[in-house]
Structures are given as C-alpha cells and as structure tokens.
PDB file of C-alpha atoms in Angstrom:
ATOM      1  CA  UNK E  13     -35.164 100.979  -5.365  1.00 81.00           C
ATOM      2  CA  UNK E  14     -37.509  97.764  -6.443  1.00 93.00           C
ATOM      3  CA  UNK E  15     -37.011  96.589  -2.743  1.00 95.00           C
ATOM      4  CA  UNK E  16     -38.619 100.355  -1.212  1.00 96.00           C
ATOM      5  CA  UNK E  17     -41.536 100.038  -3.802  1.00 94.00           C
ATOM      6  CA  UNK E  18     -42.290  95.992  -3.067  1.00 95.00           C
ATOM      7  CA  UNK E  19     -41.976  97.188   0.846  1.00 96.00           C
ATOM      8  CA  UNK E  20     -44.705  99.952  -0.546  1.00 96.00           C
ATOM      9  CA  UNK E  21     -47.049  97.487  -2.393  1.00 95.00           C
ATOM     10  CA  UNK E  22     -46.678  95.152   0.336  1.00 95.00           C
ATOM     11  CA  UNK E  23     -47.639  97.370   2.901  1.00 96.00           C
ATOM     12  CA  UNK E  24     -50.912  97.646   0.782  1.00 95.00           C
ATOM     13  CA  UNK E  25     -52.373  94.113   1.447  1.00 89.00           C
ATOM     14  CA  UNK E  26     -55.583  92.442   1.454  1.00 86.00           C
ATOM     15  CA  UNK E  27     -57.324  93.585   4.370  1.00 88.00           C
ATOM     16  CA  UNK E  28     -56.517  97.089   4.853  1.00 95.00           C
ATOM     17  CA  UNK E  29     -58.777 100.179   4.097  1.00 97.00           C
ATOM     18  CA  UNK E  30     -56.662 101.310   1.469  1.00 98.00           C
ATOM     19  CA  UNK E  31     -56.398  98.001  -0.541  1.00 97.00           C
ATOM     20  CA  UNK E  32     -60.283  97.794   0.158  1.00 97.00           C
ATOM     21  CA  UNK E  33     -61.188 100.966  -0.939  1.00 97.00           C
ATOM     22  CA  UNK E  34     -59.480 100.815  -4.537  1.00 98.00           C
ATOM     23  CA  UNK E  35     -60.296  97.263  -5.048  1.00 97.00           C
ATOM     24  CA  UNK E  36     -56.108  95.943  -4.992  1.00 96.00           C
ATOM     25  CA  UNK E  37     -55.788  98.411  -7.905  1.00 97.00           C
ATOM     26  CA  UNK E  38     -52.411  99.562  -6.783  1.00 97.00           C
ATOM     27  CA  UNK E  39     -49.745 100.342  -9.414  1.00 97.00           C
ATOM     28  CA  UNK E  40     -46.430 100.725  -9.861  1.00 97.00           C
ATOM     29  CA  UNK E  41     -45.505 103.288 -12.681  1.00 96.00           C
ATOM     30  CA  UNK E  42     -48.892 103.661 -14.332  1.00 95.00           C
ATOM     31  CA  UNK E  43     -52.022 102.001 -14.975  1.00 95.00           C
ATOM     32  CA  UNK E  44     -53.118  99.651 -17.491  1.00 94.00           C
ATOM     33  CA  UNK E  45     -55.289 101.231 -19.759  1.00 87.00           C
ATOM     34  CA  UNK E  46     -58.146  98.640 -18.561  1.00 89.00           C
ATOM     35  CA  UNK E  47     -57.664  99.691 -15.170  1.00 92.00           C
ATOM     36  CA  UNK E  48     -61.514 100.500 -13.198  1.00 94.00           C
ATOM     37  CA  UNK E  49     -61.527 103.533 -11.391  1.00 94.00           C
ATOM     38  CA  UNK E  50     -60.957 103.898  -8.558  1.00 97.00           C
ATOM     39  CA  UNK E  51     -57.268 103.006  -8.667  1.00 97.00           C
ATOM     40  CA  UNK E  52     -53.598 104.333  -7.128  1.00 98.00           C
ATOM     41  CA  UNK E  53     -50.446 104.756  -8.755  1.00 98.00           C
ATOM     42  CA  UNK E  54     -46.879 105.025  -6.862  1.00 97.00           C
ATOM     43  CA  UNK E  55     -43.372 105.639  -8.563  1.00 96.00           C
ATOM     44  CA  UNK E  56     -40.141 107.063  -7.551  1.00 96.00           C
ATOM     45  CA  UNK E  57     -40.163 111.339  -8.486  1.00 96.00           C
ATOM     46  CA  UNK E  58     -35.948 111.330  -6.724  1.00 96.00           C
ATOM     47  CA  UNK E  59     -33.522 109.131  -4.855  1.00 95.00           C
ATOM     48  CA  UNK E  60     -31.040 111.472  -3.488  1.00 93.00           C
ATOM     49  CA  UNK E  61     -28.088 108.960  -1.925  1.00 91.00           C
ATOM     50  CA  UNK E  62     -25.422 110.274   1.401  1.00 90.00           C
ATOM     51  CA  UNK E  63     -22.634 108.341   1.979  1.00 86.00           C
ATOM     52  CA  UNK E  64     -20.272 108.274   4.705  1.00 83.00           C
ATOM     53  CA  UNK E  65     -17.065 106.199   4.995  1.00 83.00           C
ATOM     54  CA  UNK E  66     -19.436 103.704   7.221  1.00 85.00           C
ATOM     55  CA  UNK E  67     -23.152 104.647   6.502  1.00 89.00           C
ATOM     56  CA  UNK E  68     -25.228 104.740   3.034  1.00 93.00           C
ATOM     57  CA  UNK E  69     -28.516 106.662   3.326  1.00 95.00           C
ATOM     58  CA  UNK E  70     -31.224 106.795   0.871  1.00 95.00           C
ATOM     59  CA  UNK E  71     -33.565 109.660   0.680  1.00 97.00           C
ATOM     60  CA  UNK E  72     -36.408 108.679  -1.600  1.00 97.00           C
ATOM     61  CA  UNK E  73     -39.625 110.647  -2.689  1.00 98.00           C
ATOM     62  CA  UNK E  74     -42.783 108.740  -3.440  1.00 98.00           C
ATOM     63  CA  UNK E  75     -45.203 110.294  -5.180  1.00 98.00           C
ATOM     64  CA  UNK E  76     -48.650 108.768  -4.589  1.00 98.00           C
ATOM     65  CA  UNK E  77     -51.489 109.627  -6.910  1.00 98.00           C
ATOM     66  CA  UNK E  78     -55.544 108.674  -6.334  1.00 98.00           C
ATOM     67  CA  UNK E  79     -57.385 108.192  -9.466  1.00 96.00           C
ATOM     68  CA  UNK E  80     -61.564 108.952  -9.345  1.00 96.00           C
ATOM     69  CA  UNK E  81     -64.517 108.885 -12.038  1.00 92.00           C
ATOM     70  CA  UNK E  82     -66.917 109.736  -9.784  1.00 89.00           C
ATOM     71  CA  UNK E  83     -68.408 112.935 -11.492  1.00 79.00           C
ATOM     72  CA  UNK E  84     -70.591 114.039  -8.505  1.00 82.00           C
ATOM     73  CA  UNK E  85     -67.847 115.251  -6.030  1.00 90.00           C
ATOM     74  CA  UNK E  86     -64.504 114.501  -5.141  1.00 94.00           C
ATOM     75  CA  UNK E  87     -65.741 112.388  -1.431  1.00 96.00           C
ATOM     76  CA  UNK E  88     -64.268 108.822  -3.063  1.00 97.00           C
ATOM     77  CA  UNK E  89     -61.067 110.063  -4.195  1.00 97.00           C
ATOM     78  CA  UNK E  90     -60.774 112.269  -0.412  1.00 97.00           C
ATOM     79  CA  UNK E  91     -61.412 109.044   1.427  1.00 98.00           C
ATOM     80  CA  UNK E  92     -58.992 107.191  -0.402  1.00 98.00           C
ATOM     81  CA  UNK E  93     -56.726 109.851   1.115  1.00 98.00           C
ATOM     82  CA  UNK E  94     -57.887 109.262   4.163  1.00 98.00           C
ATOM     83  CA  UNK E  95     -56.790 105.472   4.075  1.00 98.00           C
ATOM     84  CA  UNK E  96     -53.800 105.795   2.219  1.00 98.00           C
ATOM     85  CA  UNK E  97     -52.775 109.035   4.722  1.00 98.00           C
ATOM     86  CA  UNK E  98     -53.520 105.888   7.780  1.00 97.00           C
ATOM     87  CA  UNK E  99     -51.470 103.302   6.430  1.00 97.00           C
ATOM     88  CA  UNK E 100     -48.664 105.182   4.996  1.00 98.00           C
ATOM     89  CA  UNK E 101     -47.786 108.539   7.425  1.00 98.00           C
ATOM     90  CA  UNK E 102     -44.988 107.813   9.736  1.00 97.00           C
ATOM     91  CA  UNK E 103     -45.586 103.664   9.345  1.00 96.00           C
ATOM     92  CA  UNK E 104     -43.076 101.032   9.118  1.00 95.00           C
ATOM     93  CA  UNK E 105     -41.678  99.528   6.169  1.00 96.00           C
ATOM     94  CA  UNK E 106     -39.868  95.485   6.004  1.00 96.00           C
ATOM     95  CA  UNK E 107     -37.497  96.721   2.894  1.00 97.00           C
ATOM     96  CA  UNK E 108     -35.400  94.120   1.833  1.00 96.00           C
ATOM     97  CA  UNK E 109     -31.645  95.214   2.733  1.00 96.00           C
ATOM     98  CA  UNK E 110     -32.461  98.505   3.892  1.00 96.00           C
ATOM     99  CA  UNK E 111     -33.143  99.575   7.513  1.00 96.00           C
ATOM    100  CA  UNK E 112     -35.918 102.115   7.284  1.00 96.00           C
ATOM    101  CA  UNK E 113     -35.743 105.076   9.584  1.00 96.00           C
ATOM    102  CA  UNK E 114     -39.082 106.825   8.574  1.00 96.00           C
ATOM    103  CA  UNK E 115     -41.085 107.753   5.874  1.00 97.00           C
ATOM    104  CA  UNK E 116     -43.079 111.324   6.147  1.00 98.00           C
ATOM    105  CA  UNK E 117     -45.984 112.384   3.921  1.00 98.00           C
ATOM    106  CA  UNK E 118     -45.004 116.045   2.427  1.00 97.00           C
ATOM    107  CA  UNK E 119     -47.296 118.321  -0.642  1.00 97.00           C
ATOM    108  CA  UNK E 120     -50.184 116.985  -1.756  1.00 97.00           C
ATOM    109  CA  UNK E 121     -52.825 118.301  -4.367  1.00 97.00           C
ATOM    110  CA  UNK E 122     -56.497 117.832  -5.671  1.00 97.00           C
ATOM    111  CA  UNK E 123     -56.910 118.399  -8.529  1.00 96.00           C
ATOM    112  CA  UNK E 124     -60.241 117.529 -11.466  1.00 93.00           C
ATOM    113  CA  UNK E 125     -58.609 116.752 -15.039  1.00 91.00           C
ATOM    114  CA  UNK E 126     -59.446 115.848 -18.512  1.00 87.00           C
ATOM    115  CA  UNK E 127     -58.569 111.713 -19.620  1.00 84.00           C
ATOM    116  CA  UNK E 128     -58.943 110.900 -22.611  1.00 81.00           C
ATOM    117  CA  UNK E 129     -60.118 107.360 -23.239  1.00 72.00           C
ATOM    118  CA  UNK E 130     -61.844 105.009 -25.914  1.00 72.00           C
ATOM    119  CA  UNK E 131     -64.867 106.092 -24.653  1.00 73.00           C
ATOM    120  CA  UNK E 132     -64.307 109.747 -25.308  1.00 79.00           C
ATOM    121  CA  UNK E 133     -63.464 112.665 -22.854  1.00 86.00           C
ATOM    122  CA  UNK E 134     -63.846 112.519 -19.274  1.00 86.00           C
ATOM    123  CA  UNK E 135     -63.217 114.665 -15.827  1.00 90.00           C
ATOM    124  CA  UNK E 136     -61.691 112.517 -13.352  1.00 93.00           C
ATOM    125  CA  UNK E 137     -60.085 113.896  -9.986  1.00 96.00           C
ATOM    126  CA  UNK E 138     -56.783 113.089  -8.707  1.00 96.00           C
ATOM    127  CA  UNK E 139     -54.868 114.021  -5.870  1.00 98.00           C
ATOM    128  CA  UNK E 140     -51.382 113.394  -5.798  1.00 98.00           C
ATOM    129  CA  UNK E 141     -49.847 113.028  -2.829  1.00 98.00           C
ATOM    130  CA  UNK E 142     -45.964 112.715  -2.170  1.00 98.00           C
ATOM    131  CA  UNK E 143     -43.933 110.679   0.565  1.00 98.00           C
ATOM    132  CA  UNK E 144     -40.114 111.218   1.926  1.00 98.00           C
ATOM    133  CA  UNK E 145     -38.415 107.241   2.928  1.00 98.00           C
ATOM    134  CA  UNK E 146     -35.491 107.931   4.398  1.00 97.00           C
ATOM    135  CA  UNK E 147     -33.417 104.242   5.053  1.00 97.00           C
ATOM    136  CA  UNK E 148     -29.871 103.078   5.195  1.00 96.00           C
ATOM    137  CA  UNK E 149     -28.507  99.970   3.822  1.00 95.00           C
ATOM    138  CA  UNK E 150     -27.714  97.374   6.275  1.00 93.00           C
TER     139      UNK E 150
END
C-alpha cells in the first residue's frame, strides 16, 4: 500500500487549498507529538484483494482524520473538510504499478474530543472521513 499512500500524499501538493489550510501538515499513520493544529492524519483501514485469472484488484479503505484546536467553533475543521472533499472526491490518483479505478467518499463523522498534551487537557475537533479506493495492478 506504499504506492497508494504516496499517491494520496502527492495529491495534496503545495499550492492546493487543502495543503494551504493545514500548513502542509499531512501525516501518514500518526502526527508527531509536536504537530501544530490544524493537521490531517491518514491511514489504511482495510485492504481487500480480489483476484481473478487475469486481474488483481485492491479495494482499500482510507481514513482521513482532520484535527483542529479552534475552541470557539467547528468552522476551521469544517472548512478543511470542504477542501478535502474538493481534492479527493472522485479524484484521479497516479499510483505507481496500478491503474486507479475510483476514489469515493463514504462515512464522515464530526466529533469533539479531549486530548492530553504536555500543557494539559484540551478540547479539539476531529472530523473522521473514510474513502474507498479501487485500483488494479498493472
């Protein structure tokens, strides 16, 4: 799945509205403890292969977690969600070794969470967004 996660990262290149909104803080798997808000963490949730005699297809679920520490409102995290949708909904990805077939958004959940940091406990906004990616091995 390295090729897919690299393609996702490359899609959020400098100059896109999403990249600008998160200050380039897009992390695979987990964010560093020193990461400034807002940021996004993305990870592979599941990978289901479908093999036939002639094709190898992968159906992969990716989750993007958008985090914001704006205590006044969810506006920042909701704006970033909008940029995420604009960039990734039904997009075309360039995945080394694969033909990208589709990328569709599924479930999305907005929640408020408490996190413990070195400075103490703080409340943050978290938007969890799932996408299904289908790709065929070349």
